[in-house]
mmCIF file of C-alpha atoms in Angstrom:
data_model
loop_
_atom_site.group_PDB
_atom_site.id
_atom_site.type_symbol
_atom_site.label_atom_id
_atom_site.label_comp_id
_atom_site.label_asym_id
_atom_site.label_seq_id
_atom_site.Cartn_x
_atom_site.Cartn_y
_atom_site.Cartn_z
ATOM 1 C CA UNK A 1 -38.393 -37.341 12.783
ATOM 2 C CA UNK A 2 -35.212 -37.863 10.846
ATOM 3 C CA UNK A 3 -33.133 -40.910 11.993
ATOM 4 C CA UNK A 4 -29.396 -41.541 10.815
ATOM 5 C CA UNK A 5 -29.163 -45.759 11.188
ATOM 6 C CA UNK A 6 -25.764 -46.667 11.409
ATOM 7 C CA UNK A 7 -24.744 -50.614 10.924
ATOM 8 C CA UNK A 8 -21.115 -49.926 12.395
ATOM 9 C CA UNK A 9 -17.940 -51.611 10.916
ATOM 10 C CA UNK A 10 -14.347 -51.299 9.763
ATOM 11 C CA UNK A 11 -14.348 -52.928 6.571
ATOM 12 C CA UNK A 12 -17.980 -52.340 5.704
ATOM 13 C CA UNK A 13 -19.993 -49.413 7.548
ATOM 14 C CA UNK A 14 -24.116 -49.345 6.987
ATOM 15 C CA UNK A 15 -25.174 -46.010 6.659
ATOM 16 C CA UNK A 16 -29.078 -45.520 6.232
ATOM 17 C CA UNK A 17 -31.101 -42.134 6.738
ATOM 18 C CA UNK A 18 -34.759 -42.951 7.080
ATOM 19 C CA UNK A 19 -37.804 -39.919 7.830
ATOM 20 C CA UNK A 20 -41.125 -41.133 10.092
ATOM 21 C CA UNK A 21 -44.078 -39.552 9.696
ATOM 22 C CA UNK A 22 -47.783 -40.080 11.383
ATOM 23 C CA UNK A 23 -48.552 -43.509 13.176
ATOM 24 C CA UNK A 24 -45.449 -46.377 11.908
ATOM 25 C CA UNK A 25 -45.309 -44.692 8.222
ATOM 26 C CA UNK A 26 -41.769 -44.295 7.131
ATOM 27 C CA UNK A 27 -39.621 -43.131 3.837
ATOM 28 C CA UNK A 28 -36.264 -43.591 2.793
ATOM 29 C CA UNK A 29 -34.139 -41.191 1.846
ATOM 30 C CA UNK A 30 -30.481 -42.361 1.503
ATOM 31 C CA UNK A 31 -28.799 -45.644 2.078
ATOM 32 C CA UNK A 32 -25.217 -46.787 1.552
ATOM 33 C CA UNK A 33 -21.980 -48.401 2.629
ATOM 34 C CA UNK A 34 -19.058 -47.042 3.831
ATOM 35 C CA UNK A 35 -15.484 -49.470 2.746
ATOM 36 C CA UNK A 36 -12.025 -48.899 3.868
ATOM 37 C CA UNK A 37 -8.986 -51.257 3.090
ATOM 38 C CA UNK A 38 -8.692 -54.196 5.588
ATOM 39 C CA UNK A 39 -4.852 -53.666 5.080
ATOM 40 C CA UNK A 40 -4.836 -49.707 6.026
ATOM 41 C CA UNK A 41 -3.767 -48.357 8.940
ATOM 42 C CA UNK A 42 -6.455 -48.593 11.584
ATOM 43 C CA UNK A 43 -6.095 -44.423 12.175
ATOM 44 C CA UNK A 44 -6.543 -43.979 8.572
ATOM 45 C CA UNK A 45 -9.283 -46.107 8.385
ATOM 46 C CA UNK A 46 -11.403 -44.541 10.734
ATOM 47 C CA UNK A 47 -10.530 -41.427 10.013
ATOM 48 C CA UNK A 48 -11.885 -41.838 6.556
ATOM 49 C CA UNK A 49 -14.978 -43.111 8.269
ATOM 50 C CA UNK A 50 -15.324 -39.894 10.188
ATOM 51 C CA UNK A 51 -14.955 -37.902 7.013
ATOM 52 C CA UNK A 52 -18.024 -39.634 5.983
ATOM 53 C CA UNK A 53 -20.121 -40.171 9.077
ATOM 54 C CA UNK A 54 -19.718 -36.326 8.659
ATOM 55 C CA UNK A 55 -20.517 -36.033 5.519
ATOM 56 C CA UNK A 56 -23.536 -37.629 5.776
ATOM 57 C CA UNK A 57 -24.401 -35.225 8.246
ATOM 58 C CA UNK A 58 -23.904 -32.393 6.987
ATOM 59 C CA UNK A 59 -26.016 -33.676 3.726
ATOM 60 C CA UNK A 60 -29.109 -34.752 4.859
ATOM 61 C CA UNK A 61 -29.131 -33.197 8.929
ATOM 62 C CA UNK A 62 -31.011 -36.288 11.029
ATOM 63 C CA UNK A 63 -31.981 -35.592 14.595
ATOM 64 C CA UNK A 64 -30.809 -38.236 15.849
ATOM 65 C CA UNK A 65 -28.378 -41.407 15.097
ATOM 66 C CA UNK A 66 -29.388 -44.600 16.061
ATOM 67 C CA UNK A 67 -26.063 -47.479 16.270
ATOM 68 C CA UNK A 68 -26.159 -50.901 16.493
ATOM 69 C CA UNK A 69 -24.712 -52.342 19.931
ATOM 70 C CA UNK A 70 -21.764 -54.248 19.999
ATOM 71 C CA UNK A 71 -20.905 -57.423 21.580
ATOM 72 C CA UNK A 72 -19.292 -60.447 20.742
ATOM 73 C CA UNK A 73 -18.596 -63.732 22.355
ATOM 74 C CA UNK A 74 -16.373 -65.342 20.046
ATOM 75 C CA UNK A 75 -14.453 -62.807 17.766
ATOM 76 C CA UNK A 76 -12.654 -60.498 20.093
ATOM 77 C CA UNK A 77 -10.853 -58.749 17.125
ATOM 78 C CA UNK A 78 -14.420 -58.072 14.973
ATOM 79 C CA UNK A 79 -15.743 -56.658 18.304
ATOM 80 C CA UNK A 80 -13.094 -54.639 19.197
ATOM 81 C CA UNK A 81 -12.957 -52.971 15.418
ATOM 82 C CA UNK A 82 -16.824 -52.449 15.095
ATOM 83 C CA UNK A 83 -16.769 -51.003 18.668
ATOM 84 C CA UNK A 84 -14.251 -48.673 17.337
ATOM 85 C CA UNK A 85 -16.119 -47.788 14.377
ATOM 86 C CA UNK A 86 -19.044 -47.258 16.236
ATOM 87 C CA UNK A 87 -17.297 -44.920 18.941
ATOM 88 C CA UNK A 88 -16.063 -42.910 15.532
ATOM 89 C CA UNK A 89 -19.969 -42.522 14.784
ATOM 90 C CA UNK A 90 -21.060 -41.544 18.017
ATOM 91 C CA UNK A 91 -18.051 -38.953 18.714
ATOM 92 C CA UNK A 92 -18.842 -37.178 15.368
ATOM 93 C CA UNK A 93 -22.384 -37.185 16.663
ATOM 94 C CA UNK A 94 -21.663 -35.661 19.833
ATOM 95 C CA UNK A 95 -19.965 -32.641 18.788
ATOM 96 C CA UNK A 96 -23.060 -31.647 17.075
ATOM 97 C CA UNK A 97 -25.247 -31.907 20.122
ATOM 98 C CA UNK A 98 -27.191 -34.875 18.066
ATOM 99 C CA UNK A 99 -28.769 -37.858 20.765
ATOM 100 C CA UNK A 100 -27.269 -40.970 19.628
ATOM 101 C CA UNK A 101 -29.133 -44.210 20.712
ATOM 102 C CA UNK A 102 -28.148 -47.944 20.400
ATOM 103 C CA UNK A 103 -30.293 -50.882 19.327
ATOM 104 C CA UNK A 104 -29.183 -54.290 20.093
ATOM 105 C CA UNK A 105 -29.575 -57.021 17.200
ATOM 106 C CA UNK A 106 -32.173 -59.042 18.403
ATOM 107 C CA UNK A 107 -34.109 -55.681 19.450
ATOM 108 C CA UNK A 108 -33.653 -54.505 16.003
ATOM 109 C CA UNK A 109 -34.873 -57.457 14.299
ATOM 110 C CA UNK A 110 -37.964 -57.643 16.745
ATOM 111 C CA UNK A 111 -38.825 -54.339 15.797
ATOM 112 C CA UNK A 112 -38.719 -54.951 11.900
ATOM 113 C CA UNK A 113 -40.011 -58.638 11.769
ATOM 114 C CA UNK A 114 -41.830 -59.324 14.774
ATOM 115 C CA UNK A 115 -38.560 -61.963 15.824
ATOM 116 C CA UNK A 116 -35.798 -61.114 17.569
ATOM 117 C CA UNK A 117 -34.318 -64.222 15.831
ATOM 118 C CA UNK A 118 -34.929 -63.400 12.215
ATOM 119 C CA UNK A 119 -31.801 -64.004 9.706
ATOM 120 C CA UNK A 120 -30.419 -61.545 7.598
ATOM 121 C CA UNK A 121 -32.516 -62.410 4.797
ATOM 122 C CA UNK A 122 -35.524 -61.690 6.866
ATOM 123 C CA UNK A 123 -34.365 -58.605 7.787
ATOM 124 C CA UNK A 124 -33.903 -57.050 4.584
ATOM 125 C CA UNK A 125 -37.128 -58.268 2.936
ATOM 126 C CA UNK A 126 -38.796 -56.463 5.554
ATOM 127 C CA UNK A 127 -37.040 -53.557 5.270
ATOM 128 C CA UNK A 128 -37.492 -53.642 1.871
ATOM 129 C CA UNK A 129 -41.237 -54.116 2.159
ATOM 130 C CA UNK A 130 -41.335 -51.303 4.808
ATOM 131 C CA UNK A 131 -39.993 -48.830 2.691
ATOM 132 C CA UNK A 132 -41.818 -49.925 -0.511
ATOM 133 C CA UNK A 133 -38.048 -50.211 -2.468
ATOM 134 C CA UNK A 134 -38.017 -51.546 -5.888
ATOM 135 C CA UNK A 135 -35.164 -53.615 -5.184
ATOM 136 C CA UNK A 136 -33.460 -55.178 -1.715
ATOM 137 C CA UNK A 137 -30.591 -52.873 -0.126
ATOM 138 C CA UNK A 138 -27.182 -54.741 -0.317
ATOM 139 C CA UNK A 139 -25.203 -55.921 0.942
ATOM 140 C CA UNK A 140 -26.707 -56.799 4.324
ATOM 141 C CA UNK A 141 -24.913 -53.892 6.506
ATOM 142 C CA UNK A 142 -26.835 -51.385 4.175
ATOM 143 C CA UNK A 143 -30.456 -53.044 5.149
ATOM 144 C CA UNK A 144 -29.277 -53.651 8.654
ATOM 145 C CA UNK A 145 -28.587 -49.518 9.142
ATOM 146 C CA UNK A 146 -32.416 -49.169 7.315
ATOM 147 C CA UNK A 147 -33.717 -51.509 9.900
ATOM 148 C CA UNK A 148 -31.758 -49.484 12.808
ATOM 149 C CA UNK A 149 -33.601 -46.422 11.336
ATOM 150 C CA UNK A 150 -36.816 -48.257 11.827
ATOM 151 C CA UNK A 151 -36.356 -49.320 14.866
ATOM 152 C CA UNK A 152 -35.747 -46.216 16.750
ATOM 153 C CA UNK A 153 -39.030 -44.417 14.694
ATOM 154 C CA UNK A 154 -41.125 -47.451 16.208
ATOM 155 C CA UNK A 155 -39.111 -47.540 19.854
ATOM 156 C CA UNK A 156 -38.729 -43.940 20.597
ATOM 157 C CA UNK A 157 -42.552 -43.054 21.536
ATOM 158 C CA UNK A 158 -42.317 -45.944 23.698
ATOM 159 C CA UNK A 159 -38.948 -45.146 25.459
ATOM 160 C CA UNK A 160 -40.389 -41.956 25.534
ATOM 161 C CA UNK A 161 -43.163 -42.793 27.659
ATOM 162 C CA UNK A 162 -41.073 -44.981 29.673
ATOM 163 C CA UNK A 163 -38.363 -42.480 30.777
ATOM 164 C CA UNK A 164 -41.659 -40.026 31.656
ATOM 165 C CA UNK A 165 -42.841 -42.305 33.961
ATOM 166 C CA UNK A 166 -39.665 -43.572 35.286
ATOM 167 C CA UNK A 167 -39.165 -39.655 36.137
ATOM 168 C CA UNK A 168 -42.358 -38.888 37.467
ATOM 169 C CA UNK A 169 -41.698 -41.941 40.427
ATOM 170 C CA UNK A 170 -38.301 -40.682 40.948
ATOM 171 C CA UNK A 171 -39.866 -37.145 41.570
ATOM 172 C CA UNK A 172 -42.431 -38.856 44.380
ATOM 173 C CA UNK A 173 -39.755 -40.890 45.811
ATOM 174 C CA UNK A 174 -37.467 -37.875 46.552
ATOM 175 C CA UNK A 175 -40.590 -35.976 48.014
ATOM 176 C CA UNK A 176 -41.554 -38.555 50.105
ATOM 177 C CA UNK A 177 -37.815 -39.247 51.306
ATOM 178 C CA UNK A 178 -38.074 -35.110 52.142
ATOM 179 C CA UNK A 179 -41.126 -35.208 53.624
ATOM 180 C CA UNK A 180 -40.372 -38.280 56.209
ATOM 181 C CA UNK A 181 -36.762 -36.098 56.961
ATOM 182 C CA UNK A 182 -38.670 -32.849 57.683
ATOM 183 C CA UNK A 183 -40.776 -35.311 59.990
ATOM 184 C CA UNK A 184 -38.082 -36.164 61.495
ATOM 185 C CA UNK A 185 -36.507 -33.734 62.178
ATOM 186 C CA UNK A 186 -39.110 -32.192 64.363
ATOM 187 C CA UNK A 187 -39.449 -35.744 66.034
ATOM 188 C CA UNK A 188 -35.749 -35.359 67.172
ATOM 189 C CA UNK A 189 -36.044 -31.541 68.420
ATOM 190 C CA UNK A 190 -39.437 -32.248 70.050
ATOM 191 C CA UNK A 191 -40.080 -33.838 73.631
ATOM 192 C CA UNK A 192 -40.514 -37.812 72.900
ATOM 193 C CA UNK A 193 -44.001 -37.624 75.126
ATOM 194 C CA UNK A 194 -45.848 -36.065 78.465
ATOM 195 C CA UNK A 195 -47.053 -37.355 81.161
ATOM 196 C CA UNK A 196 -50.657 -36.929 81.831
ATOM 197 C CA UNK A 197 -52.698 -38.306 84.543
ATOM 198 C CA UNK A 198 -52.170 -40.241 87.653
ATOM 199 C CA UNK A 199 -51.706 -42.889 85.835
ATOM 200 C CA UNK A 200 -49.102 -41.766 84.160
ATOM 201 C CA UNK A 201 -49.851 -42.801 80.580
ATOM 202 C CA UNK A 202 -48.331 -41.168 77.636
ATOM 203 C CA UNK A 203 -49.716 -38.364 75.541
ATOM 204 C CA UNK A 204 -48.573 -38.656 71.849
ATOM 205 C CA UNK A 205 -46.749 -35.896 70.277
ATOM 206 C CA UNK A 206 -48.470 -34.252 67.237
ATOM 207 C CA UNK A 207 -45.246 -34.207 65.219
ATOM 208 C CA UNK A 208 -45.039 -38.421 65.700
ATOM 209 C CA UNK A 209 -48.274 -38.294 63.756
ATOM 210 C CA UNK A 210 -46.815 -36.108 61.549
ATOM 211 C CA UNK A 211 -44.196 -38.945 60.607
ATOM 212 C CA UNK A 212 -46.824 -41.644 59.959
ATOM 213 C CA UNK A 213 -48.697 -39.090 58.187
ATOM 214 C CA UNK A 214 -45.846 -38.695 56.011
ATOM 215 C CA UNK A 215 -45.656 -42.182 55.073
ATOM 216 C CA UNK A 216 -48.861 -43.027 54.492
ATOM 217 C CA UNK A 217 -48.719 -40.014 51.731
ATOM 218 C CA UNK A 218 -45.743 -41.759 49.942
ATOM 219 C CA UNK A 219 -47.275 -45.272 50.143
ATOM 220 C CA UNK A 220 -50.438 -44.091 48.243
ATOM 221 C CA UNK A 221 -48.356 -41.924 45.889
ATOM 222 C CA UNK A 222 -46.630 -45.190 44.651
#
């Protein structure tokens, strides 16, 4: 699998393109980062990162693009322009019919150092250990879209299995819910129960079993 890691940004964009192979083994194959003028207009500025998200594209065709998630809880502004940058990344994405996935820091940095609170520095001498490169990707936002890369390779067989089996229970809850409906249903157009004897006990109608048969099914199925 071919993963496009994307360190989003205004003034500095990560852009790393990283290949997986058998087991955890992974490759490089590009890395860079994207500038545009802090004093540009914002429209020109991510339209030139569009130009280049799709560039990128084009050149080295990933299968999917992995972003960093955004959040802030002190600079609004920083937030607000990464989100955007990000959003530029993803839409360019889209149009191709690519998945796009996002990573949150601390999930990244699990992934690539075994601590979700790892520094910057930590990051990127992992990465660069990972990868076997001579030297350390800079500045940070370039080893940061390498370690995005990573991540997803490592966290997609998992999330994989995880949205399987998240779908198979969904499957046996909605044929439970149908079964116990169908059971029902023949409750409500059936005779509640007959009298029998002098005593006049009641006789329990087949399709009341039918019910608690029902639910017994989906209790074992969970």
């Amino acid at each position: 699998m071919r993963v496009f890691g994307v360190d989003p940004g205004l003034t500095r964009c990560g852009f790393g393109v990283v290949d997986g192979g058998a087991g955890r083994t992974v490759r490089p194959v590009a890395v860079d980062v994207v500038r545009t003028p802090a004093d540009e207009d914002l429209a020109l500025r991510l339209l030139q990162l569009s130009d280049a998200v799709e560039q990128w594209l084009d050149r080295y065709q990933p299968q999917v693009v992995a972003i960093e998630r955004v959040f802030s809880q002190h600079n609004v502004r920083t937030a607000m322009g990464t989100a955007q940058a990000g959003g530029v990344v993803a839409l360019s994405a889209a149009r191709r019919g690519l998945p796009v996935v996002f990573h949150t820091p601390s999930e990244v940095k699990a992934a690539v150092t075994g601590s979700g609170r790892a520094d910057k520095a930590q990051v990127t001498a992992m990465v660069t250990k990972l990868l076997g490169l001579k030297t350390a990707p800079k500045p940070a936002d370039a080893a940061d879209a390498l370690a995005l890369a990573i991540c997803h390779l490592w966290r997609a067989p998992m999330r994989s299995r995880l949205e399987e089996a998240q779908a198979r229970a969904a499957e046996i809850a909605r044929t439970h819910r149908a079964r116990l409906a169908q059971a029902g249903a023949k409750v409500a157009a059936t005779p509640r129960a007959a009298k029998a004897g002098s005593g006049g006990s009641a006789r329990i109608v087949p399709v009341a079993a039918e019910v608690a048969e029902a639910d017994k099914s989906g209790r074992k199925s969970r």
